[in-house]
Amino acid sequence: MAAPHRELKRAAVPNAMGHVVLAFAERTLRPGELGGLREQLWRTQTYLYVTPGPLLIDRALEGFPPEVRALGARCPFFRYDARGGGGYWPDRNEIWLAAGVETYEGLRQVRLSACHELFHFICWNHPRYRADEDRGFARLRKVVAESAPVVKNYPRYRGWVTASFLRQGDHANVVEFFADIPTNFRDTSELPPLIAAHFAPLIDGSPFPDDFDGALAAGEYELARFQRSLSPV
């Protein structure tokens, strides 16, 4: 999709009141009732609550290392008039997230969606991770491939790869993998050691591995090869 250009502005008081209503609905309604409420609200394209960009950044990156939070706080983060969707646009170095995510997907989901997009921004703006992206994520591809024999020993990661990530088709690519790992795994002990070490500076503030800038996969990036390398052996 083309990048949005018009930011949705919300008055603070009605927005805060909408948050109270939405949080109460999520807490008290059964799933079917909540789904029905959402469909009724969409008939008038109503957004009960839209988290302002800077506040959403703060909530999405809660618990990450200070350096990561500081880098994420630099991101221009906008909300726009749509039920769902959005993304990070590297040509503009901006995130635009649909205003309907809270109302129609949930207050927890909006933090996850924001976190995912913020790690695209962080990768693009962090010198060492950006260098790996510029070489086709050669180091990340290497640690993923070398981790295949031990994936079976990390059940949560294995389940996420096989039951969620790889089912996304072409979207299951190395760029999305990069953003998904810190979004979905806040505990590096759930990851194979080489993958954990690659992401640990972002997740828990550990130092970079000594070979971070030198241990690289051979060859160009290919989607099919990358997806095969993710599969447990």
C-alpha positions as MATLAB code, in Angstrom:
seq = 'MAAPHRELKRAAVPNAMGHVVLAFAERTLRPGELGGLREQLWRTQTYLYVTPGPLLIDRALEGFPPEVRALGARCPFFRYDARGGGGYWPDRNEIWLAAGVETYEGLRQVRLSACHELFHFICWNHPRYRADEDRGFARLRKVVAESAPVVKNYPRYRGWVTASFLRQGDHANVVEFFADIPTNFRDTSELPPLIAAHFAPLIDGSPFPDDFDGALAAGEYELARFQRSLSPV';
ca = [
       0.000    0.000    0.000;
       1.050    3.600   -0.540;
       2.109    5.494    2.547;
      -0.675    7.573    4.125;
      -0.202   11.327    4.252;
      -2.943   12.678    6.523;
      -2.646   12.200   10.271;
      -5.825   11.605   12.266;
      -6.099   14.103   15.112;
      -8.075   13.307   18.272;
      -9.255   15.574   21.076;
      -7.697   14.442   24.348;
     -10.786   14.242   26.577;
     -13.096   12.226   24.272;
     -10.159    9.995   23.429;
      -9.485    9.299   27.115;
     -13.168    8.561   27.704;
     -13.111    6.168   24.772;
     -10.207    4.313   26.354;
     -12.289    3.720   29.482;
     -15.165    2.354   27.396;
     -12.932    0.135   25.275;
     -11.002   -1.284   28.226;
     -14.275   -2.054   30.021;
     -15.701   -3.758   26.927;
     -12.597   -5.918   26.468;
     -12.664   -6.877   30.135;
     -16.359   -7.746   30.452;
     -17.743   -8.861   27.076;
     -17.543  -12.389   25.722;
     -15.704  -12.777   22.384;
     -18.902  -12.956   20.360;
     -20.332   -9.912   22.089;
     -17.135   -7.962   21.555;
     -17.141   -8.903   17.886;
     -20.730   -7.738   17.564;
     -19.913   -4.438   19.224;
     -17.038   -3.894   16.834;
     -19.228   -4.503   13.806;
     -21.803   -2.034   15.114;
     -19.113    0.565   15.714;
     -17.687    0.120   12.231;
     -21.036    0.997   10.658;
     -20.249    4.566   11.668;
     -16.464    4.095   11.391;
     -16.058    4.897   15.067;
     -12.698    4.781   16.825;
     -13.205    4.559   20.566;
      -9.577    5.192   21.409;
      -6.506    6.051   19.359;
      -3.189    6.009   21.205;
      -1.078    9.046   20.266;
       2.117    8.065   18.474;
       4.661    9.081   21.150;
       2.658    7.387   23.901;
       2.264    4.249   21.812;
       6.023    4.111   21.243;
       6.573    4.315   24.985;
       4.065    1.545   25.705;
       5.230   -0.711   22.881;
       8.887   -0.565   23.946;
       8.272   -0.891   27.673;
      10.836   -3.247   29.193;
      13.383   -2.972   26.393;
      16.873   -1.572   27.076;
      17.152    2.218   27.471;
      19.208    2.554   24.287;
      16.505    0.779   22.284;
      13.757    2.901   23.814;
      15.717    6.072   23.089;
      16.219    5.100   19.454;
      12.560    4.166   19.068;
      11.488    7.482   20.591;
      13.056    9.245   17.599;
      10.597    7.606   15.215;
       7.937    9.809   13.595;
       4.826    7.755   14.417;
       1.438    8.741   13.000;
      -2.117    7.388   13.152;
      -4.382    7.574   10.119;
      -8.044    7.030    9.292;
      -8.456    3.298    8.587;
      -9.780    0.223   10.368;
      -6.528   -1.718   10.077;
      -3.158   -1.769    8.416;
      -0.117    0.417    8.352;
       3.606   -0.048    8.286;
       7.070    1.436    8.293;
       8.145    3.394    5.227;
      11.961    3.541    5.087;
      11.993    6.141    2.311;
      10.289    8.527    4.748;
      11.646    6.871    7.904;
       8.129    6.997    9.369;
       5.518    4.668   10.820;
       1.838    5.070   10.016;
      -0.579    2.814   11.905;
      -4.324    2.632   11.342;
      -6.436    4.391   13.950;
      -8.790    1.435   14.223;
      -6.337   -1.090   15.650;
      -7.298   -0.467   19.287;
     -11.049   -0.576   18.694;
     -11.183   -3.415   16.172;
      -8.176   -5.568   17.120;
      -7.580   -4.746   20.772;
      -5.508   -2.718   23.197;
      -2.914   -5.477   23.480;
      -2.691   -5.920   19.730;
      -1.961   -2.260   19.086;
       1.126   -2.484   21.291;
       2.311   -5.590   19.436;
       1.666   -4.008   16.041;
       3.516   -0.868   17.069;
       6.398   -2.879   18.508;
       6.786   -4.817   15.256;
       6.886   -1.672   13.135;
       9.255    0.032   15.561;
      11.773   -2.764   15.138;
      11.741   -2.132   11.403;
      12.598    1.475   12.242;
      15.241    0.410   14.766;
      16.878   -1.959   12.298;
      17.005    0.793    9.675;
      18.465    3.344   12.099;
      20.820    1.247   14.251;
      24.287    1.309   12.630;
      25.208   -2.334   13.202;
      21.827   -3.887   12.418;
      21.439   -1.564    9.425;
      24.805   -2.774    8.131;
      23.527   -6.345    8.260;
      20.318   -5.364    6.482;
      22.356   -3.652    3.775;
      24.204   -6.916    3.107;
      20.957   -8.884    2.860;
      20.902   -9.837    6.550;
      23.881  -12.087    5.907;
      24.703  -12.552    9.578;
      21.116  -13.172   10.613;
      20.705  -15.711    7.821;
      23.851  -17.503    8.981;
      22.745  -17.836   12.615;
      19.280  -18.993   11.538;
      20.729  -21.710    9.305;
      23.219  -22.849   11.940;
      20.445  -23.023   14.544;
      18.297  -25.518   12.626;
      19.699  -28.623   14.407;
      18.757  -27.275   17.853;
      15.390  -25.667   17.080;
      13.649  -28.792   18.396;
      15.019  -27.978   21.856;
      13.215  -24.614   21.984;
       9.517  -25.499   21.840;
       8.029  -22.024   21.927;
      10.281  -20.790   19.139;
       9.760  -23.984   17.118;
       5.996  -23.680   17.481;
       6.007  -20.038   16.477;
       8.131  -20.723   13.391;
       6.137  -23.706   12.157;
       2.596  -22.775   13.196;
       2.694  -19.012   12.703;
       5.605  -17.440   10.864;
       6.095  -19.879    7.991;
       2.358  -19.933    7.285;
       2.506  -16.331    6.090;
       3.809  -17.218    2.634;
       5.928  -14.517    1.022;
       5.494  -12.391    4.138;
       7.630  -14.934    6.019;
      10.803  -13.207    4.880;
      13.969  -12.155    6.644;
      12.880   -8.518    7.077;
       9.696   -9.549    8.884;
      11.575  -12.206   10.851;
      13.884   -9.522   12.206;
      10.988   -7.412   13.494;
       9.017  -10.401   14.776;
      11.682  -11.840   17.065;
      11.967   -8.989   19.608;
       8.219   -8.400   19.328;
       7.355  -11.990   20.246;
      10.304  -13.115   22.373;
      11.143  -10.928   25.354;
      13.078  -13.790   26.986;
      16.153  -14.827   25.007;
      16.256  -18.207   26.776;
      13.319  -19.216   24.555;
      15.473  -18.795   21.454;
      18.263  -20.980   20.047;
      21.554  -19.590   21.400;
      22.930  -18.130   18.161;
      19.656  -16.364   17.376;
      19.386  -15.219   20.987;
      22.876  -13.712   20.855;
      22.082  -11.894   17.614;
      19.028  -10.186   19.110;
      20.148   -9.909   22.742;
      21.473   -6.322   22.421;
      17.947   -5.291   21.459;
      16.036   -7.503   23.890;
      18.002   -7.362   27.126;
      20.957   -5.070   26.471;
      23.621   -7.779   26.264;
      26.785   -6.936   24.312;
      27.119   -7.807   20.649;
      28.827  -11.119   19.859;
      32.496  -10.702   18.986;
      31.919  -12.036   15.471;
      28.804   -9.944   14.806;
      30.319   -8.052   11.887;
      32.285  -10.931   10.416;
      30.386  -14.237   10.541;
      28.253  -13.947    7.416;
      26.232  -16.279    5.222;
      27.546  -16.908    1.737;
      25.461  -16.039   -1.295;
      22.581  -13.710   -1.972;
      19.341  -13.723   -0.027;
      16.656  -16.029   -1.433;
      13.242  -16.303    0.187;
      12.813  -20.040   -0.394;
      16.266  -20.824    0.981;
      15.653  -18.664    4.038;
      12.342  -20.379    4.745;
      13.952  -23.815    4.419;
      16.671  -22.766    6.854;
      14.031  -21.948    9.469;
      12.562  -25.439    9.465;
      13.691  -27.759   12.269;
      15.876  -30.691   11.212;
];
